[in-house]
PDB file of C-alpha atoms in Angstrom:
ATOM      1  CA  MET Y 218     -41.559   4.492-110.545  1.00 29.00           C
ATOM      2  CA  ALA Y 219     -44.004   3.764-113.360  1.00 31.00           C
ATOM      3  CA  ILE Y 220     -43.337   0.867-115.693  1.00 30.00           C
ATOM      4  CA  SER Y 221     -43.907   1.444-119.385  1.00 27.00           C
ATOM      5  CA  VAL Y 222     -46.038  -0.974-121.348  1.00 30.00           C
ATOM      6  CA  TYR Y 223     -44.638  -2.236-124.627  1.00 31.00           C
ATOM      7  CA  HIS Y 224     -46.263  -3.907-127.593  1.00 31.00           C
ATOM      8  CA  ILE Y 225     -44.208  -6.747-129.044  1.00 34.00           C
ATOM      9  CA  PHE Y 226     -44.940  -8.188-132.466  1.00 32.00           C
ATOM     10  CA  GLN Y 227     -43.239 -11.519-133.090  1.00 34.00           C
ATOM     11  CA  LYS Y 228     -44.409 -14.449-135.214  1.00 34.00           C
ATOM     12  CA  ASN Y 229     -47.946 -13.046-135.448  1.00 35.00           C
ATOM     13  CA  TYR Y 230     -48.272 -12.692-131.681  1.00 40.00           C
ATOM     14  CA  VAL Y 231     -49.207  -9.382-130.169  1.00 38.00           C
ATOM     15  CA  PHE Y 232     -48.144  -9.217-126.542  1.00 45.00           C
ATOM     16  CA  HIS Y 233     -48.725  -6.398-124.143  1.00 45.00           C
ATOM     17  CA  PHE Y 234     -46.251  -6.603-121.318  1.00 46.00           C
ATOM     18  CA  ASP Y 235     -44.061  -4.473-119.158  1.00 48.00           C
ATOM     19  CA  SER Y 236     -40.395  -5.332-119.295  1.00 46.00           C
ATOM     20  CA  LEU Y 237     -40.803  -8.073-116.691  1.00 50.00           C
ATOM     21  CA  THR Y 238     -44.240  -9.672-117.043  1.00 53.00           C
ATOM     22  CA  VAL Y 239     -46.271 -11.159-119.878  1.00 55.00           C
ATOM     23  CA  ASN Y 240     -49.760  -9.831-119.150  1.00 49.00           C
ATOM     24  CA  GLN Y 241     -52.250 -10.184-121.981  1.00 49.00           C
ATOM     25  CA  HIS Y 242     -52.027 -11.024-125.623  1.00 50.00           C
ATOM     26  CA  GLN Y 243     -53.759 -11.632-128.881  1.00 47.00           C
ATOM     27  CA  ILE Y 244     -52.569 -14.385-131.134  1.00 51.00           C
ATOM     28  CA  THR Y 245     -53.355 -14.373-134.808  1.00 42.00           C
ATOM     29  CA  ASN Y 246     -52.530 -17.405-136.979  1.00 57.00           C
ATOM     30  CA  ASP Y 247     -49.325 -18.817-135.503  1.00 63.00           C
ATOM     31  CA  ASN Y 248     -49.168 -21.569-132.900  1.00 79.00           C
ATOM     32  CA  THR Y 249     -45.651 -21.051-131.515  1.00 79.00           C
ATOM     33  CA  TYR Y 250     -44.317 -18.381-129.208  1.00 79.00           C
ATOM     34  CA  ILE Y 251     -40.973 -17.765-127.535  1.00 80.00           C
ATOM     35  CA  VAL Y 252     -41.363 -15.667-124.400  1.00 83.00           C
ATOM     36  CA  PRO Y 253     -38.844 -12.792-124.491  1.00 81.00           C
ATOM     37  CA  SER Y 254     -35.773 -13.159-122.291  1.00 84.00           C
ATOM     38  CA  THR Y 255     -36.662  -9.987-120.357  1.00 84.00           C
ATOM     39  CA  VAL Y 256     -39.795 -11.610-118.912  1.00 85.00           C
ATOM     40  CA  ILE Y 257     -39.549 -13.093-115.413  1.00 88.00           C
ATOM     41  CA  GLU Y 258     -43.238 -13.740-114.732  1.00 89.00           C
ATOM     42  CA  ILE Y 259     -46.190 -15.135-116.670  1.00 89.00           C
ATOM     43  CA  ALA Y 260     -49.237 -13.215-115.463  1.00 86.00           C
ATOM     44  CA  GLU Y 261     -52.614 -14.586-114.447  1.00 87.00           C
ATOM     45  CA  GLN Y 262     -54.514 -15.877-117.501  1.00 88.00           C
ATOM     46  CA  ALA Y 263     -51.792 -14.611-119.864  1.00 86.00           C
ATOM     47  CA  PHE Y 264     -52.594 -17.322-122.437  1.00 87.00           C
ATOM     48  CA  TYR Y 265     -55.979 -18.418-121.074  1.00 88.00           C
ATOM     49  CA  GLY Y 266     -58.230 -20.105-123.624  1.00 87.00           C
ATOM     50  CA  ASN Y 267     -55.929 -19.549-126.563  1.00 84.00           C
ATOM     51  CA  THR Y 268     -56.580 -22.662-128.591  1.00 84.00           C
ATOM     52  CA  SER Y 269     -54.067 -21.528-131.229  1.00 82.00           C
ATOM     53  CA  LEU Y 270     -51.203 -21.856-128.768  1.00 84.00           C
ATOM     54  CA  VAL Y 271     -49.564 -25.269-129.247  1.00 88.00           C
ATOM     55  CA  ASN Y 272     -45.863 -24.576-128.645  1.00 86.00           C
ATOM     56  CA  ILE Y 273     -44.278 -22.210-126.165  1.00 88.00           C
ATOM     57  CA  THR Y 274     -40.694 -21.688-125.099  1.00 88.00           C
ATOM     58  CA  LEU Y 275     -39.965 -20.190-121.684  1.00 91.00           C
ATOM     59  CA  GLN Y 276     -36.642 -18.450-121.168  1.00 89.00           C
ATOM     60  CA  ASP Y 277     -34.359 -19.288-118.274  1.00 90.00           C
ATOM     61  CA  ASN Y 278     -35.255 -16.264-116.141  1.00 89.00           C
ATOM     62  CA  ILE Y 279     -38.953 -17.063-115.560  1.00 92.00           C
ATOM     63  CA  THR Y 280     -39.460 -17.257-111.771  1.00 94.00           C
ATOM     64  CA  LYS Y 281     -43.247 -17.223-111.463  1.00 93.00           C
ATOM     65  CA  ILE Y 282     -46.207 -18.601-113.394  1.00 94.00           C
ATOM     66  CA  LYS Y 283     -49.518 -17.303-112.072  1.00 92.00           C
ATOM     67  CA  GLU Y 284     -53.108 -18.555-111.968  1.00 91.00           C
ATOM     68  CA  GLN Y 285     -54.436 -20.157-115.146  1.00 92.00           C
ATOM     69  CA  ALA Y 286     -51.514 -18.783-117.156  1.00 91.00           C
ATOM     70  CA  PHE Y 287     -51.815 -21.536-119.799  1.00 92.00           C
ATOM     71  CA  ALA Y 288     -55.309 -22.770-118.909  1.00 92.00           C
ATOM     72  CA  TYR Y 289     -57.406 -24.213-121.734  1.00 92.00           C
ATOM     73  CA  THR Y 290     -54.683 -23.867-124.365  1.00 91.00           C
ATOM     74  CA  LYS Y 291     -53.616 -26.609-126.776  1.00 93.00           C
ATOM     75  CA  ILE Y 292     -49.977 -26.778-125.654  1.00 94.00           C
ATOM     76  CA  ASN Y 293     -48.643 -30.306-126.022  1.00 93.00           C
ATOM     77  CA  SER Y 294     -45.371 -29.968-124.125  1.00 94.00           C
ATOM     78  CA  ILE Y 295     -43.559 -27.440-122.007  1.00 96.00           C
ATOM     79  CA  THR Y 296     -40.160 -27.169-120.381  1.00 96.00           C
ATOM     80  CA  LEU Y 297     -40.109 -25.245-117.116  1.00 97.00           C
ATOM     81  CA  PRO Y 298     -36.841 -23.405-116.468  1.00 97.00           C
ATOM     82  CA  LYS Y 299     -34.536 -24.075-113.529  1.00 96.00           C
ATOM     83  CA  SER Y 300     -35.246 -20.499-112.365  1.00 96.00           C
ATOM     84  CA  LEU Y 301     -38.959 -21.244-111.693  1.00 96.00           C
ATOM     85  CA  ILE Y 302     -39.753 -21.018-107.982  1.00 95.00           C
ATOM     86  CA  ASP Y 303     -43.505 -20.333-107.917  1.00 95.00           C
ATOM     87  CA  LEU Y 304     -46.052 -22.209-110.046  1.00 95.00           C
ATOM     88  CA  ASP Y 305     -49.760 -21.821-109.392  1.00 92.00           C
ATOM     89  CA  LEU Y 306     -51.701 -25.106-109.253  1.00 87.00           C
ATOM     90  CA  THR Y 307     -54.142 -23.884-111.900  1.00 89.00           C
ATOM     91  CA  ALA Y 308     -51.484 -22.877-114.442  1.00 92.00           C
ATOM     92  CA  PHE Y 309     -52.252 -25.870-116.699  1.00 92.00           C
ATOM     93  CA  GLU Y 310     -55.958 -26.262-115.911  1.00 90.00           C
ATOM     94  CA  GLY Y 311     -57.825 -27.737-118.867  1.00 89.00           C
ATOM     95  CA  CYS Y 312     -54.661 -28.415-120.903  1.00 91.00           C
ATOM     96  CA  ASN Y 313     -55.962 -31.724-122.207  1.00 90.00           C
ATOM     97  CA  ASP Y 314     -53.398 -31.954-125.026  1.00 94.00           C
ATOM     98  CA  LEU Y 315     -50.432 -31.645-122.660  1.00 94.00           C
ATOM     99  CA  LYS Y 316     -48.375 -34.798-123.196  1.00 95.00           C
ATOM    100  CA  GLU Y 317     -45.162 -33.818-121.459  1.00 96.00           C
ATOM    101  CA  ILE Y 318     -44.026 -31.436-118.750  1.00 96.00           C
ATOM    102  CA  ASN Y 319     -40.254 -31.150-118.502  1.00 97.00           C
ATOM    103  CA  VAL Y 320     -38.169 -29.297-115.948  1.00 97.00           C
ATOM    104  CA  GLU Y 321     -34.622 -28.119-116.563  1.00 96.00           C
ATOM    105  CA  ASP Y 322     -32.002 -29.780-114.387  1.00 95.00           C
ATOM    106  CA  GLY Y 323     -31.079 -27.764-111.328  1.00 95.00           C
ATOM    107  CA  ASN Y 324     -34.558 -26.572-110.361  1.00 96.00           C
ATOM    108  CA  PRO Y 325     -34.726 -26.914-106.547  1.00 95.00           C
ATOM    109  CA  ASN Y 326     -38.549 -27.031-106.371  1.00 95.00           C
ATOM    110  CA  TYR Y 327     -39.847 -28.952-109.373  1.00 96.00           C
ATOM    111  CA  GLN Y 328     -38.930 -32.156-111.179  1.00 96.00           C
ATOM    112  CA  SER Y 329     -40.289 -34.062-114.135  1.00 97.00           C
ATOM    113  CA  ILE Y 330     -40.678 -37.819-113.894  1.00 96.00           C
ATOM    114  CA  ASP Y 331     -41.981 -39.580-117.007  1.00 95.00           C
ATOM    115  CA  GLY Y 332     -43.284 -36.260-118.314  1.00 96.00           C
ATOM    116  CA  ASN Y 333     -45.344 -35.465-115.199  1.00 95.00           C
ATOM    117  CA  LEU Y 334     -44.681 -32.582-112.811  1.00 94.00           C
ATOM    118  CA  TYR Y 335     -43.672 -33.096-109.170  1.00 93.00           C
ATOM    119  CA  ALA Y 336     -42.801 -30.665-106.385  1.00 92.00           C
ATOM    120  CA  TYR Y 337     -39.849 -31.548-104.179  1.00 90.00           C
ATOM    121  CA  GLY Y 338     -39.966 -35.048-105.650  1.00 87.00           C
ATOM    122  CA  THR Y 339     -42.772 -36.028-103.283  1.00 90.00           C
ATOM    123  CA  ILE Y 340     -45.925 -34.247-104.497  1.00 90.00           C
ATOM    124  CA  LEU Y 341     -47.599 -34.937-107.835  1.00 90.00           C
ATOM    125  CA  VAL Y 342     -48.499 -31.467-109.082  1.00 88.00           C
ATOM    126  CA  LYS Y 343     -49.713 -32.204-112.627  1.00 89.00           C
ATOM    127  CA  TYR Y 344     -50.230 -35.389-114.579  1.00 90.00           C
ATOM    128  CA  ALA Y 345     -49.774 -34.770-118.319  1.00 92.00           C
ATOM    129  CA  SER Y 346     -53.251 -35.915-119.314  1.00 86.00           C
ATOM    130  CA  GLY Y 347     -52.664 -35.648-123.045  1.00 91.00           C
ATOM    131  CA  LYS Y 348     -50.685 -38.905-122.957  1.00 89.00           C
ATOM    132  CA  ASN Y 349     -53.852 -40.981-123.289  1.00 86.00           C
ATOM    133  CA  GLU Y 350     -52.410 -43.784-121.165  1.00 91.00           C
ATOM    134  CA  LYS Y 351     -54.530 -46.584-119.718  1.00 91.00           C
ATOM    135  CA  THR Y 352     -52.319 -47.033-116.656  1.00 92.00           C
ATOM    136  CA  PHE Y 353     -50.246 -44.685-114.545  1.00 91.00           C
ATOM    137  CA  GLU Y 354     -47.801 -45.739-111.858  1.00 92.00           C
ATOM    138  CA  VAL Y 355     -47.043 -43.074-109.276  1.00 91.00           C
ATOM    139  CA  PRO Y 356     -43.301 -43.312-108.506  1.00 94.00           C
ATOM    140  CA  GLU Y 357     -42.002 -44.677-105.209  1.00 94.00           C
ATOM    141  CA  GLY Y 358     -41.239 -41.837-102.799  1.00 94.00           C
ATOM    142  CA  VAL Y 359     -44.247 -39.712-103.750  1.00 93.00           C
ATOM    143  CA  THR Y 360     -46.237 -38.981-100.593  1.00 92.00           C
ATOM    144  CA  SER Y 361     -49.047 -36.725-101.764  1.00 88.00           C
ATOM    145  CA  LEU Y 362     -51.507 -36.420-104.601  1.00 83.00           C
ATOM    146  CA  LEU Y 363     -52.576 -32.798-104.473  1.00 71.00           C
ATOM    147  CA  TYR Y 364     -56.184 -32.154-103.623  1.00 59.00           C
ATOM    148  CA  TRP Y 365     -56.648 -29.822-106.565  1.00 61.00           C
ATOM    149  CA  TYR Y 366     -58.711 -31.743-109.131  1.00 56.00           C
ATOM    150  CA  HIS Y 367     -56.913 -30.098-112.041  1.00 64.00           C
ATOM    151  CA  SER Y 368     -53.819 -32.092-111.136  1.00 73.00           C
ATOM    152  CA  MET Y 369     -55.115 -35.081-113.078  1.00 77.00           C
ATOM    153  CA  GLY Y 370     -57.092 -32.987-115.537  1.00 69.00           C
ATOM    154  CA  ASN Y 371     -59.139 -34.702-118.176  1.00 77.00           C
ATOM    155  CA  CYS Y 372     -57.913 -38.303-118.421  1.00 84.00           C
ATOM    156  CA  PRO Y 373     -60.625 -40.122-120.382  1.00 84.00           C
ATOM    157  CA  THR Y 374     -58.486 -43.199-121.147  1.00 87.00           C
ATOM    158  CA  LEU Y 375     -56.899 -43.698-117.714  1.00 87.00           C
ATOM    159  CA  GLU Y 376     -58.284 -46.913-116.189  1.00 89.00           C
ATOM    160  CA  THR Y 377     -55.779 -47.830-113.464  1.00 89.00           C
ATOM    161  CA  VAL Y 378     -53.519 -45.872-111.147  1.00 87.00           C
ATOM    162  CA  TYR Y 379     -50.876 -47.714-109.123  1.00 89.00           C
ATOM    163  CA  LEU Y 380     -49.977 -45.988-105.867  1.00 88.00           C
ATOM    164  CA  PRO Y 381     -46.759 -46.673-103.945  1.00 91.00           C
ATOM    165  CA  GLU Y 382     -46.684 -47.495-100.231  1.00 91.00           C
ATOM    166  CA  THR Y 383     -45.191 -44.050 -99.619  1.00 93.00           C
ATOM    167  CA  ILE Y 384     -48.526 -42.307-100.365  1.00 90.00           C
ATOM    168  CA  GLU Y 385     -49.838 -40.560 -97.256  1.00 88.00           C
ATOM    169  CA  ASP Y 386     -52.382 -38.133 -98.686  1.00 83.00           C
ATOM    170  CA  VAL Y 387     -54.892 -38.666-101.504  1.00 80.00           C
ATOM    171  CA  SER Y 388     -57.836 -36.343-101.881  1.00 74.00           C
ATOM    172  CA  TYR Y 389     -61.175 -37.680-103.076  1.00 69.00           C
ATOM    173  CA  GLU Y 390     -61.200 -34.887-105.707  1.00 74.00           C
ATOM    174  CA  PHE Y 391     -57.881 -35.913-107.182  1.00 77.00           C
ATOM    175  CA  PHE Y 392     -59.311 -38.386-109.704  1.00 78.00           C
ATOM    176  CA  GLU Y 393     -62.476 -36.431-110.626  1.00 77.00           C
ATOM    177  CA  GLY Y 394     -61.296 -35.886-114.209  1.00 77.00           C
ATOM    178  CA  CYS Y 395     -60.857 -39.616-114.875  1.00 82.00           C
ATOM    179  CA  PRO Y 396     -64.236 -41.093-115.898  1.00 83.00           C
ATOM    180  CA  SER Y 397     -62.764 -44.442-117.063  1.00 85.00           C
ATOM    181  CA  LEU Y 398     -60.840 -45.061-113.852  1.00 82.00           C
ATOM    182  CA  LYS Y 399     -61.770 -48.500-112.571  1.00 80.00           C
ATOM    183  CA  TYR Y 400     -59.532 -48.671-109.527  1.00 65.00           C
ATOM    184  CA  ASN Y 401     -56.476 -47.471-107.692  1.00 65.00           C
ATOM    185  CA  GLU Y 402     -54.083 -50.110-106.514  1.00 60.00           C
ATOM    186  CA  TYR Y 403     -51.431 -49.807-103.836  1.00 61.00           C
ATOM    187  CA  LEU Y 404     -48.081 -51.290-104.724  1.00 58.00           C
ATOM    188  CA  GLY Y 405     -46.036 -53.121-102.188  1.00 54.00           C
TER     189      GLY Y 405
END
């Protein structure tokens, strides 16, 4: 069965999507977009490089966010719905203005702690690098800092990271985007 492609015009956004997936778009002068409630998936590079995009609202039926979906945008916060089950590690690559990542209560896979994104409560998936903090304390119970260097992103002001005793896996690439980082310190 073929799926029709629709053109949606809302708040100066032109989106081309089938009834289930946001695929590609052009944004004119507005910086806010509410993803339609019929969409369940944000396609690869759906918002890639759109520096006009500052605010986005995801509806509760989004289940998947693909590669670089929001990469290199200017979004400053996002709330991931409880329905989200699959988030690509590069979804927020280059989002240097991202100050807060929230997750709706009831999501079995993802949680937000202090505005940062964690999987299963034990893996730091994405540090919200737009916070411009000098120190970051990884919560007790976290066991892994993902090897993907976009997890920390561009953190020019971050000087110190405190790691709990529960950390088992830290990749050498994890802190590549932190030029001011002086040291990591284990707590305990």
